[in-house]
């Protein structure tokens, strides 16, 4: 038996929620086919769209799948086909899509022995391979859909957050690759109390804005005083893209995950499309290739 699935791209951090907040994109993602087979272990039998390792131990879906198999009494195996549409190193959860898709489908094919939180833990092993840190802010929304908050890592506690019906995302990917492991190394490990106060005010504001369907509050809260000032230096044209997105009507704009993709939230699809046109202006001007996606976020 086999399953063919869509594995959504995700925006992690969402400005004020470094390592704790993420959201799934409705219309951007990979395809995977997962097949239950008698032969033990996990094999990546096909990988198209990106140049990524297919050895089980070096592939995020392989590693996440092995984590699941290690906790399972199933004594057969799985074959995995991965058809990447999400570019590796683009900042929209490429590794999370693959690792989450693998463990979700394997669990379904086994008759759902594992609850969702366990699947997040298995998928986090894929993230550990990809970035050196088992963060959950991409895998949780890839699994649950919509917005998720990682309220705690120890113990793992994930809270799905409802969001308003007219919230759209525009994501632009300037064609440079930033490895998450590199863009984590440049971060400071300490923050000041003053920055903490600003950041948790915004994080609370963003969650409240999502739940209250208050688009202005969402917009006011999409601010990051801690990570964006450091990481944005790695992204060509970041300040210009951001100010053009806001001028075109976006509620807010920031780095998607560890970059280089930049996301903006808008109220309504029309505004999100106008924002897309504005965000690509600088890249057209300076001659940097880019991809741009407009997607609903719930
Ligand atoms: N929270 C992670 C980071 C997400 O910003 O490093 C990586 O996609």
Tab-separated table of C-alpha atoms and ligand atoms in Angstrom:
chain	number	residue	atom	x	y	z
A	1	UNK	CA	0.000	0.000	0.000
A	2	UNK	CA	1.181	3.535	-0.663
A	3	UNK	CA	0.219	7.151	-0.075
A	4	UNK	CA	0.802	10.183	-2.287
A	5	UNK	CA	0.863	13.368	-0.217
A	6	UNK	CA	1.323	17.140	-0.383
A	7	UNK	CA	3.889	18.472	2.105
A	8	UNK	CA	3.431	22.191	2.705
A	9	UNK	CA	6.137	24.806	2.847
A	10	UNK	CA	6.138	26.757	6.111
A	11	UNK	CA	7.167	30.170	7.374
A	12	UNK	CA	8.971	29.849	10.700
A	13	UNK	CA	9.626	32.537	13.329
A	14	UNK	CA	7.065	34.999	11.837
A	15	UNK	CA	9.124	37.973	13.057
A	16	UNK	CA	8.516	37.890	16.815
A	17	UNK	CA	8.426	34.102	17.413
A	18	UNK	CA	11.967	32.835	16.846
A	19	UNK	CA	11.980	29.014	17.121
A	20	UNK	CA	8.411	28.914	18.487
A	21	UNK	CA	6.004	30.170	15.816
A	22	UNK	CA	5.275	28.899	12.320
A	23	UNK	CA	2.564	28.701	9.689
A	24	UNK	CA	1.852	26.381	6.759
A	25	UNK	CA	1.343	27.677	3.229
A	26	UNK	CA	-1.720	26.306	1.433
A	27	UNK	CA	-0.380	26.203	-2.090
A	28	UNK	CA	3.398	25.832	-1.917
A	29	UNK	CA	4.906	22.437	-1.146
A	30	UNK	CA	6.462	19.147	-2.194
A	31	UNK	CA	4.941	15.852	-3.253
A	32	UNK	CA	5.922	12.554	-1.722
A	33	UNK	CA	4.964	8.937	-2.308
A	34	UNK	CA	5.488	6.607	0.636
A	35	UNK	CA	5.221	2.852	0.097
A	36	UNK	CA	5.017	0.149	2.752
A	37	UNK	CA	7.274	-2.758	1.766
A	38	UNK	CA	8.332	-6.065	3.309
A	39	UNK	CA	12.057	-5.276	3.153
A	40	UNK	CA	13.256	-3.772	6.433
A	41	UNK	CA	14.553	-0.224	6.726
A	42	UNK	CA	14.001	2.912	4.679
A	43	UNK	CA	15.079	3.602	1.122
A	44	UNK	CA	14.828	6.858	-0.779
A	45	UNK	CA	14.013	5.402	-4.190
A	46	UNK	CA	13.557	8.648	-6.094
A	47	UNK	CA	14.375	12.312	-5.446
A	48	UNK	CA	13.547	14.891	-8.106
A	49	UNK	CA	13.680	18.687	-8.253
A	50	UNK	CA	16.712	19.256	-6.019
A	51	UNK	CA	20.209	17.894	-5.692
A	52	UNK	CA	19.989	16.298	-2.236
A	53	UNK	CA	21.442	13.112	-0.736
A	54	UNK	CA	19.443	9.904	-1.146
A	55	UNK	CA	21.387	7.823	1.392
A	56	UNK	CA	18.914	7.169	4.185
A	57	UNK	CA	21.225	8.452	6.932
A	58	UNK	CA	21.965	11.677	5.077
A	59	UNK	CA	18.414	12.456	3.971
A	60	UNK	CA	16.090	14.306	6.379
A	61	UNK	CA	13.084	12.137	5.439
A	62	UNK	CA	15.238	9.029	5.886
A	63	UNK	CA	16.464	10.122	9.314
A	64	UNK	CA	12.976	11.129	10.510
A	65	UNK	CA	11.626	7.817	9.214
A	66	UNK	CA	14.338	5.860	11.025
A	67	UNK	CA	13.398	7.686	14.249
A	68	UNK	CA	9.822	6.451	13.810
A	69	UNK	CA	10.892	2.904	12.932
A	70	UNK	CA	13.106	2.855	16.025
A	71	UNK	CA	10.027	3.312	18.234
A	72	UNK	CA	7.767	0.983	16.243
A	73	UNK	CA	7.243	-2.768	16.465
A	74	UNK	CA	6.631	-2.955	12.690
A	75	UNK	CA	9.301	-5.200	11.194
A	76	UNK	CA	8.986	-4.260	7.509
A	77	UNK	CA	10.148	-1.059	5.826
A	78	UNK	CA	9.270	1.865	3.582
A	79	UNK	CA	10.259	3.281	0.213
A	80	UNK	CA	10.104	7.040	-0.167
A	81	UNK	CA	9.856	9.113	-3.341
A	82	UNK	CA	10.418	12.840	-2.871
A	83	UNK	CA	9.474	15.330	-5.553
A	84	UNK	CA	10.851	18.670	-4.370
A	85	UNK	CA	9.176	21.886	-5.378
A	86	UNK	CA	10.619	23.741	-2.392
A	87	UNK	CA	14.239	24.745	-2.875
A	88	UNK	CA	16.664	23.621	-0.180
A	89	UNK	CA	18.094	26.542	1.774
A	90	UNK	CA	15.329	28.913	0.711
A	91	UNK	CA	13.908	29.500	4.188
A	92	UNK	CA	10.442	28.048	3.747
A	93	UNK	CA	10.881	24.755	5.529
A	94	UNK	CA	12.199	22.496	2.786
A	95	UNK	CA	13.670	19.968	5.215
A	96	UNK	CA	10.593	20.089	7.470
A	97	UNK	CA	8.270	19.326	4.533
A	98	UNK	CA	10.242	16.172	3.722
A	99	UNK	CA	10.720	14.914	7.263
A	100	UNK	CA	7.147	15.661	8.328
A	101	UNK	CA	5.649	14.172	5.170
A	102	UNK	CA	7.617	10.957	5.651
A	103	UNK	CA	6.591	10.334	9.249
A	104	UNK	CA	2.976	11.403	8.740
A	105	UNK	CA	2.494	8.992	5.835
A	106	UNK	CA	4.364	6.147	7.551
A	107	UNK	CA	2.137	6.540	10.601
A	108	UNK	CA	-0.983	6.438	8.413
A	109	UNK	CA	0.236	3.315	6.605
A	110	UNK	CA	0.871	1.629	9.971
A	111	UNK	CA	-2.669	2.413	11.200
A	112	UNK	CA	-1.746	5.580	13.211
A	113	UNK	CA	0.073	4.023	16.177
A	114	UNK	CA	1.695	7.389	17.044
A	115	UNK	CA	-0.039	10.593	18.239
A	116	UNK	CA	0.819	13.880	16.452
A	117	UNK	CA	3.246	15.052	19.145
A	118	UNK	CA	5.350	11.908	18.675
A	119	UNK	CA	5.410	12.543	14.915
A	120	UNK	CA	6.712	16.061	15.562
A	121	UNK	CA	9.535	14.577	17.642
A	122	UNK	CA	10.486	12.143	14.848
A	123	UNK	CA	10.395	14.912	12.235
A	124	UNK	CA	12.574	17.091	14.487
A	125	UNK	CA	15.360	14.531	13.999
A	126	UNK	CA	15.305	15.514	10.318
A	127	UNK	CA	15.689	19.146	11.376
A	128	UNK	CA	18.611	18.217	13.599
A	129	UNK	CA	20.328	16.696	10.553
A	130	UNK	CA	19.561	19.729	8.375
A	131	UNK	CA	20.462	22.534	10.756
A	132	UNK	CA	22.206	21.048	13.772
A	133	UNK	CA	19.276	21.981	16.039
A	134	UNK	CA	16.042	20.012	16.414
A	135	UNK	CA	13.737	23.007	16.163
A	136	UNK	CA	9.979	22.379	15.735
A	137	UNK	CA	8.698	25.674	14.341
A	138	UNK	CA	8.560	24.346	10.745
A	139	UNK	CA	7.608	20.729	11.391
A	140	UNK	CA	4.703	21.565	13.727
A	141	UNK	CA	2.788	23.706	11.184
A	142	UNK	CA	3.727	21.283	8.374
A	143	UNK	CA	2.014	18.553	10.388
A	144	UNK	CA	-0.958	20.395	11.932
A	145	UNK	CA	-1.545	23.005	9.214
A	146	UNK	CA	-2.258	26.680	9.995
A	147	UNK	CA	-0.348	28.514	12.726
A	148	UNK	CA	1.313	26.625	15.556
A	149	UNK	CA	3.042	27.798	18.709
A	150	UNK	CA	5.739	25.680	20.334
A	151	UNK	CA	4.771	26.693	23.880
A	152	UNK	CA	7.557	24.530	25.273
A	153	UNK	CA	10.332	22.258	23.992
A	154	UNK	CA	10.928	20.412	27.286
A	155	UNK	CA	8.399	18.887	27.489
A	156	UNK	CA	7.237	19.397	23.926
A	157	UNK	CA	3.930	21.315	23.944
A	158	UNK	CA	2.425	22.468	20.651
A	159	UNK	CA	-0.593	24.730	20.402
A	160	UNK	CA	-2.430	25.138	17.086
A	161	UNK	CA	-3.581	28.774	16.724
A	162	UNK	CA	-6.667	29.719	14.692
A	163	UNK	CA	-6.248	32.566	12.198
A	164	UNK	CA	-8.532	34.956	10.336
A	165	UNK	CA	-10.010	33.939	6.968
A	166	UNK	CA	-8.537	36.778	4.892
A	167	UNK	CA	-4.916	36.344	5.909
A	168	UNK	CA	-2.598	35.773	2.909
A	169	UNK	CA	1.155	35.402	2.653
A	170	UNK	CA	3.504	36.625	-0.039
A	171	UNK	CA	6.902	34.943	0.002
A	172	UNK	CA	9.802	36.014	-2.168
A	173	UNK	CA	12.974	33.961	-2.500
A	174	UNK	CA	15.998	35.785	-3.857
A	175	UNK	CA	18.091	33.029	-5.423
A	176	UNK	CA	20.868	32.807	-2.947
A	177	UNK	CA	21.177	29.925	-0.536
A	178	UNK	CA	21.625	30.440	3.187
A	179	UNK	CA	22.221	27.374	5.305
A	180	UNK	CA	20.190	27.449	8.502
A	181	UNK	CA	23.237	26.200	10.401
A	182	UNK	CA	25.220	29.261	9.196
A	183	UNK	CA	22.483	31.768	9.919
A	184	UNK	CA	22.126	30.363	13.435
A	185	UNK	CA	25.846	30.681	14.143
A	186	UNK	CA	25.788	34.456	13.738
A	187	UNK	CA	23.069	34.949	16.371
A	188	UNK	CA	23.912	36.186	19.840
A	189	UNK	CA	23.023	33.784	22.632
A	190	UNK	CA	22.032	36.525	25.092
A	191	UNK	CA	19.372	39.205	24.768
A	192	UNK	CA	18.758	42.254	26.885
A	193	UNK	CA	15.736	42.520	29.151
A	194	UNK	CA	14.645	45.576	27.160
A	195	UNK	CA	14.628	43.543	23.911
A	196	UNK	CA	12.862	40.671	25.647
A	197	UNK	CA	10.080	43.000	26.775
A	198	UNK	CA	9.534	44.251	23.222
A	199	UNK	CA	9.651	40.761	21.760
A	200	UNK	CA	7.176	39.063	24.089
A	201	UNK	CA	4.848	42.030	23.839
A	202	UNK	CA	4.784	41.509	20.083
A	203	UNK	CA	4.471	37.724	20.329
A	204	UNK	CA	1.464	38.071	22.642
A	205	UNK	CA	0.048	40.729	20.335
A	206	UNK	CA	0.409	38.542	17.267
A	207	UNK	CA	-1.306	35.548	18.898
A	208	UNK	CA	-4.109	37.793	20.189
A	209	UNK	CA	-4.445	39.426	16.755
A	210	UNK	CA	-4.750	36.029	15.043
A	211	UNK	CA	-7.390	34.807	17.510
A	212	UNK	CA	-9.340	38.094	17.570
A	213	UNK	CA	-9.125	38.442	13.777
A	214	UNK	CA	-7.648	41.891	14.325
A	215	UNK	CA	-5.550	42.521	11.204
A	216	UNK	CA	-4.113	45.814	12.470
A	217	UNK	CA	-2.935	44.183	15.671
A	218	UNK	CA	-1.337	41.398	13.601
A	219	UNK	CA	0.459	44.051	11.553
A	220	UNK	CA	1.666	46.040	14.583
A	221	UNK	CA	3.025	42.858	16.146
A	222	UNK	CA	5.074	41.682	13.137
A	223	UNK	CA	8.261	43.181	14.528
A	224	UNK	CA	11.505	41.464	15.493
A	225	UNK	CA	14.057	43.284	17.641
A	226	UNK	CA	16.370	40.342	18.170
A	227	UNK	CA	17.054	38.192	15.095
A	228	UNK	CA	16.082	40.296	12.060
A	229	UNK	CA	18.636	43.073	12.669
A	230	UNK	CA	21.419	40.460	12.546
A	231	UNK	CA	20.201	38.100	9.844
A	232	UNK	CA	18.878	40.698	7.444
A	233	UNK	CA	22.474	41.670	6.662
A	234	UNK	CA	22.776	38.351	4.768
A	235	UNK	CA	19.777	39.130	2.529
A	236	UNK	CA	20.344	41.474	-0.414
A	237	UNK	CA	17.833	44.336	-0.574
A	238	UNK	CA	16.034	43.288	2.615
A	239	UNK	CA	15.182	46.777	3.911
A	240	UNK	CA	13.928	47.893	0.501
A	241	UNK	CA	11.788	44.766	0.000
A	242	UNK	CA	10.283	45.302	3.431
A	243	UNK	CA	9.495	48.982	2.977
A	244	UNK	CA	8.068	48.343	-0.518
A	245	UNK	CA	5.861	45.544	0.849
A	246	UNK	CA	4.496	47.816	3.569
A	247	UNK	CA	3.937	50.690	1.074
A	248	UNK	CA	1.977	48.278	-1.141
A	249	UNK	CA	-0.393	47.525	1.738
A	250	UNK	CA	1.162	44.568	3.602
A	251	UNK	CA	0.297	44.275	7.277
A	252	UNK	CA	3.907	43.398	8.066
A	253	UNK	CA	7.013	41.838	6.590
A	254	UNK	CA	10.027	39.908	7.859
A	255	UNK	CA	12.492	37.092	7.236
A	256	UNK	CA	10.961	33.679	6.567
A	257	UNK	CA	12.678	31.169	8.839
A	258	UNK	CA	16.428	31.567	8.538
A	259	UNK	CA	16.116	33.304	5.156
A	260	UNK	CA	16.865	34.354	2.501
A	261	UNK	CA	13.108	34.208	1.740
A	262	UNK	CA	11.162	37.230	2.924
A	263	UNK	CA	7.482	36.968	3.828
A	264	UNK	CA	4.719	39.553	4.065
A	265	UNK	CA	1.206	39.086	5.425
A	266	UNK	CA	-1.722	40.885	3.811
A	267	UNK	CA	-5.461	41.109	4.280
A	268	UNK	CA	-6.953	39.600	1.129
A	269	UNK	CA	-5.538	37.986	-1.990
A	270	UNK	CA	-5.586	41.154	-4.098
A	271	UNK	CA	-3.363	43.013	-1.659
A	272	UNK	CA	-1.063	39.978	-1.377
A	273	UNK	CA	-0.625	40.050	-5.170
A	274	UNK	CA	0.113	43.796	-5.178
A	275	UNK	CA	2.631	43.171	-2.421
A	276	UNK	CA	4.256	40.449	-4.580
A	277	UNK	CA	4.675	42.923	-7.433
A	278	UNK	CA	6.206	45.485	-5.062
A	279	UNK	CA	8.565	43.026	-3.370
A	280	UNK	CA	10.154	41.861	-6.615
A	281	UNK	CA	10.898	45.398	-7.826
A	282	UNK	CA	14.321	45.710	-6.256
A	283	UNK	CA	15.439	42.279	-7.463
A	284	UNK	CA	14.384	43.078	-11.017
A	285	UNK	CA	16.315	46.321	-10.755
A	286	UNK	CA	19.542	44.890	-9.401
A	287	UNK	CA	19.298	41.682	-11.449
A	288	UNK	CA	18.871	39.033	-8.758
A	289	UNK	CA	16.769	36.026	-9.800
A	290	UNK	CA	13.811	35.317	-7.536
A	291	UNK	CA	10.711	33.151	-7.045
A	292	UNK	CA	7.592	34.676	-5.575
A	293	UNK	CA	4.550	32.869	-4.167
A	294	UNK	CA	1.190	34.124	-2.988
A	295	UNK	CA	-0.604	31.677	-0.715
A	296	UNK	CA	-3.379	31.507	1.804
A	297	UNK	CA	-2.016	30.591	5.180
A	298	UNK	CA	-4.677	28.500	6.887
B	1	LIG	N1	13.643	28.884	13.788
B	1	LIG	C1	14.570	28.391	12.819
B	1	LIG	C2	15.641	29.446	12.590
B	1	LIG	C3	13.834	28.147	11.546
B	1	LIG	O1	15.272	30.610	12.413
B	1	LIG	O2	16.819	29.131	12.619
B	1	LIG	C4	14.693	27.654	10.415
B	1	LIG	O3	13.872	27.443	9.301
